[in-house]
Amino acid sequence: MNAFKAYKACVPISWSPNLYITLVRGIPGTRRLHRRTLEALRLRKCNRTVMRWNTPTVRGMLQQVKRLVVIETEEMYKARKLEAANHRALRPPLVVSHLPATTSALSQ
């Protein structure tokens, strides 16, 4: 699941004990207060994910920087990671034979 699609999915965040927060927009050009909030959440680089407890304090911090981050529940995060792992999984090799065709195959 794409991070932006996960953001658009309306999952009740208050039900989940843990929140997975991913920084999806860059820090340069943001307000100093937003940079300090991201620093407090330990988000320093784009596409990095951190896990935080679902507390009113953390939800308030996320409310400040909601346009810079994507918030996922534990189930959403695990499903996204599983889909990415399946996408990168090894596939059976493609075998191509470069031997000349036999005469019986040419006659048909």
C-alpha positions as protocol buffer text, in pm:
chain_id: "A"
residue {
  index: 1
  type: MET
  ca { x: 0 y: 0 z: 0 }
}
residue {
  index: 2
  type: ASN
  ca { x: 138 y: 336 z: -100 }
}
residue {
  index: 3
  type: ALA
  ca { x: 201 y: 573 z: 189 }
}
residue {
  index: 4
  type: PHE
  ca { x: -39 y: 831 z: 49 }
}
residue {
  index: 5
  type: LYS
  ca { x: -308 y: 566 z: 0 }
}
residue {
  index: 6
  type: ALA
  ca { x: -257 y: 463 z: 360 }
}
residue {
  index: 7
  type: TYR
  ca { x: -305 y: 825 z: 463 }
}
residue {
  index: 8
  type: LYS
  ca { x: -630 y: 846 z: 270 }
}
residue {
  index: 9
  type: ALA
  ca { x: -763 y: 526 z: 425 }
}
residue {
  index: 10
  type: CYS
  ca { x: -996 y: 628 z: 706 }
}
residue {
  index: 11
  type: VAL
  ca { x: -887 y: 397 z: 986 }
}
residue {
  index: 12
  type: PRO
  ca { x: -972 y: 499 z: 1341 }
}
residue {
  index: 13
  type: ILE
  ca { x: -630 y: 578 z: 1484 }
}
residue {
  index: 14
  type: SER
  ca { x: -762 y: 590 z: 1841 }
}
residue {
  index: 15
  type: TRP
  ca { x: -821 y: 212 z: 1839 }
}
residue {
  index: 16
  type: SER
  ca { x: -459 y: 122 z: 1778 }
}
residue {
  index: 17
  type: PRO
  ca { x: -213 y: 111 z: 2072 }
}
residue {
  index: 18
  type: ASN
  ca { x: 85 y: 186 z: 1845 }
}
residue {
  index: 19
  type: LEU
  ca { x: 121 y: 435 z: 1563 }
}
residue {
  index: 20
  type: TYR
  ca { x: 367 y: 399 z: 1276 }
}
residue {
  index: 21
  type: ILE
  ca { x: 464 y: 742 z: 1149 }
}
residue {
  index: 22
  type: THR
  ca { x: 640 y: 789 z: 815 }
}
residue {
  index: 23
  type: LEU
  ca { x: 789 y: 1117 z: 697 }
}
residue {
  index: 24
  type: VAL
  ca { x: 682 y: 1154 z: 332 }
}
residue {
  index: 25
  type: ARG
  ca { x: 766 y: 1519 z: 263 }
}
residue {
  index: 26
  type: GLY
  ca { x: 1097 y: 1695 z: 301 }
}
residue {
  index: 27
  type: ILE
  ca { x: 1200 y: 1903 z: 600 }
}
residue {
  index: 28
  type: PRO
  ca { x: 1366 y: 2196 z: 416 }
}
residue {
  index: 29
  type: GLY
  ca { x: 1134 y: 2491 z: 376 }
}
residue {
  index: 30
  type: THR
  ca { x: 911 y: 2401 z: 671 }
}
residue {
  index: 31
  type: ARG
  ca { x: 853 y: 2615 z: 977 }
}
residue {
  index: 32
  type: ARG
  ca { x: 1091 y: 2594 z: 1269 }
}
residue {
  index: 33
  type: LEU
  ca { x: 812 y: 2467 z: 1496 }
}
residue {
  index: 34
  type: HIS
  ca { x: 739 y: 2183 z: 1252 }
}
residue {
  index: 35
  type: ARG
  ca { x: 1108 y: 2094 z: 1227 }
}
residue {
  index: 36
  type: ARG
  ca { x: 1133 y: 2080 z: 1606 }
}
residue {
  index: 37
  type: THR
  ca { x: 822 y: 1862 z: 1623 }
}
residue {
  index: 38
  type: LEU
  ca { x: 967 y: 1619 z: 1368 }
}
residue {
  index: 39
  type: GLU
  ca { x: 1292 y: 1615 z: 1563 }
}
residue {
  index: 40
  type: ALA
  ca { x: 1098 y: 1528 z: 1880 }
}
residue {
  index: 41
  type: LEU
  ca { x: 928 y: 1245 z: 1690 }
}
residue {
  index: 42
  type: ARG
  ca { x: 1278 y: 1129 z: 1579 }
}
residue {
  index: 43
  type: LEU
  ca { x: 1193 y: 1171 z: 1210 }
}
residue {
  index: 44
  type: ARG
  ca { x: 1503 y: 1300 z: 1034 }
}
residue {
  index: 45
  type: LYS
  ca { x: 1490 y: 1170 z: 676 }
}
residue {
  index: 46
  type: CYS
  ca { x: 1219 y: 1113 z: 418 }
}
residue {
  index: 47
  type: ASN
  ca { x: 1055 y: 771 z: 397 }
}
residue {
  index: 48
  type: ARG
  ca { x: 1173 y: 675 z: 746 }
}
residue {
  index: 49
  type: THR
  ca { x: 922 y: 516 z: 981 }
}
residue {
  index: 50
  type: VAL
  ca { x: 911 y: 530 z: 1361 }
}
residue {
  index: 51
  type: MET
  ca { x: 679 y: 360 z: 1607 }
}
residue {
  index: 52
  type: ARG
  ca { x: 526 y: 567 z: 1886 }
}
residue {
  index: 53
  type: TRP
  ca { x: 269 y: 492 z: 2154 }
}
residue {
  index: 54
  type: ASN
  ca { x: -77 y: 628 z: 2077 }
}
residue {
  index: 55
  type: THR
  ca { x: -104 y: 901 z: 2340 }
}
residue {
  index: 56
  type: PRO
  ca { x: -278 y: 1240 z: 2330 }
}
residue {
  index: 57
  type: THR
  ca { x: 64 y: 1409 z: 2331 }
}
residue {
  index: 58
  type: VAL
  ca { x: 182 y: 1224 z: 2022 }
}
residue {
  index: 59
  type: ARG
  ca { x: -151 y: 1277 z: 1846 }
}
residue {
  index: 60
  type: GLY
  ca { x: -120 y: 1651 z: 1915 }
}
residue {
  index: 61
  type: MET
  ca { x: 229 y: 1655 z: 1766 }
}
residue {
  index: 62
  type: LEU
  ca { x: 101 y: 1469 z: 1461 }
}
residue {
  index: 63
  type: GLN
  ca { x: -181 y: 1718 z: 1422 }
}
residue {
  index: 64
  type: GLN
  ca { x: 83 y: 1991 z: 1380 }
}
residue {
  index: 65
  type: VAL
  ca { x: 276 y: 1811 z: 1107 }
}
residue {
  index: 66
  type: LYS
  ca { x: -6 y: 1615 z: 943 }
}
residue {
  index: 67
  type: ARG
  ca { x: 80 y: 1738 z: 593 }
}
residue {
  index: 68
  type: LEU
  ca { x: 437 y: 1607 z: 625 }
}
residue {
  index: 69
  type: VAL
  ca { x: 371 y: 1259 z: 764 }
}
residue {
  index: 70
  type: VAL
  ca { x: 161 y: 949 z: 709 }
}
residue {
  index: 71
  type: ILE
  ca { x: 13 y: 775 z: 1010 }
}
residue {
  index: 72
  type: GLU
  ca { x: -54 y: 400 z: 999 }
}
residue {
  index: 73
  type: THR
  ca { x: -185 y: 150 z: 1246 }
}
residue {
  index: 74
  type: GLU
  ca { x: 10 y: -166 z: 1320 }
}
residue {
  index: 75
  type: GLU
  ca { x: -203 y: -376 z: 1084 }
}
residue {
  index: 76
  type: MET
  ca { x: -164 y: -129 z: 798 }
}
residue {
  index: 77
  type: TYR
  ca { x: 213 y: -112 z: 850 }
}
residue {
  index: 78
  type: LYS
  ca { x: 256 y: -490 z: 857 }
}
residue {
  index: 79
  type: ALA
  ca { x: 39 y: -533 z: 546 }
}
residue {
  index: 80
  type: ARG
  ca { x: 245 y: -273 z: 359 }
}
residue {
  index: 81
  type: LYS
  ca { x: 574 y: -436 z: 461 }
}
residue {
  index: 82
  type: LEU
  ca { x: 445 y: -783 z: 365 }
}
residue {
  index: 83
  type: GLU
  ca { x: 336 y: -656 z: 23 }
}
residue {
  index: 84
  type: ALA
  ca { x: 676 y: -496 z: -32 }
}
residue {
  index: 85
  type: ALA
  ca { x: 853 y: -818 z: 69 }
}
residue {
  index: 86
  type: ASN
  ca { x: 637 y: -1023 z: -168 }
}
residue {
  index: 87
  type: HIS
  ca { x: 713 y: -780 z: -448 }
}
residue {
  index: 88
  type: ARG
  ca { x: 1089 y: -821 z: -391 }
}
residue {
  index: 89
  type: ALA
  ca { x: 1067 y: -1200 z: -351 }
}
residue {
  index: 90
  type: LEU
  ca { x: 1286 y: -1415 z: -572 }
}
residue {
  index: 91
  type: ARG
  ca { x: 1119 y: -1543 z: -884 }
}
residue {
  index: 92
  type: PRO
  ca { x: 1214 y: -1861 z: -1071 }
}
residue {
  index: 93
  type: PRO
  ca { x: 1478 y: -1793 z: -1335 }
}
residue {
  index: 94
  type: LEU
  ca { x: 1378 y: -1757 z: -1696 }
}
residue {
  index: 95
  type: VAL
  ca { x: 1555 y: -2024 z: -1901 }
}
residue {
  index: 96
  type: VAL
  ca { x: 1620 y: -1944 z: -2266 }
}
residue {
  index: 97
  type: SER
  ca { x: 1771 y: -2205 z: -2494 }
}
residue {
  index: 98
  type: HIS
  ca { x: 1995 y: -2069 z: -2770 }
}
residue {
  index: 99
  type: LEU
  ca { x: 2059 y: -2406 z: -2926 }
}
residue {
  index: 100
  type: PRO
  ca { x: 1974 y: -2439 z: -3295 }
}
residue {
  index: 101
  type: ALA
  ca { x: 1633 y: -2589 z: -3363 }
}
residue {
  index: 102
  type: THR
  ca { x: 1624 y: -2959 z: -3451 }
}
residue {
  index: 103
  type: THR
  ca { x: 1529 y: -3073 z: -3802 }
}
residue {
  index: 104
  type: SER
  ca { x: 1208 y: -3239 z: -3680 }
}
residue {
  index: 105
  type: ALA
  ca { x: 1085 y: -2905 z: -3543 }
}
residue {
  index: 106
  type: LEU
  ca { x: 1168 y: -2729 z: -3871 }
}
residue {
  index: 107
  type: SER
  ca { x: 979 y: -2983 z: -4086 }
}
residue {
  index: 108
  type: GLN
  ca { x: 654 y: -2927 z: -3901 }
}
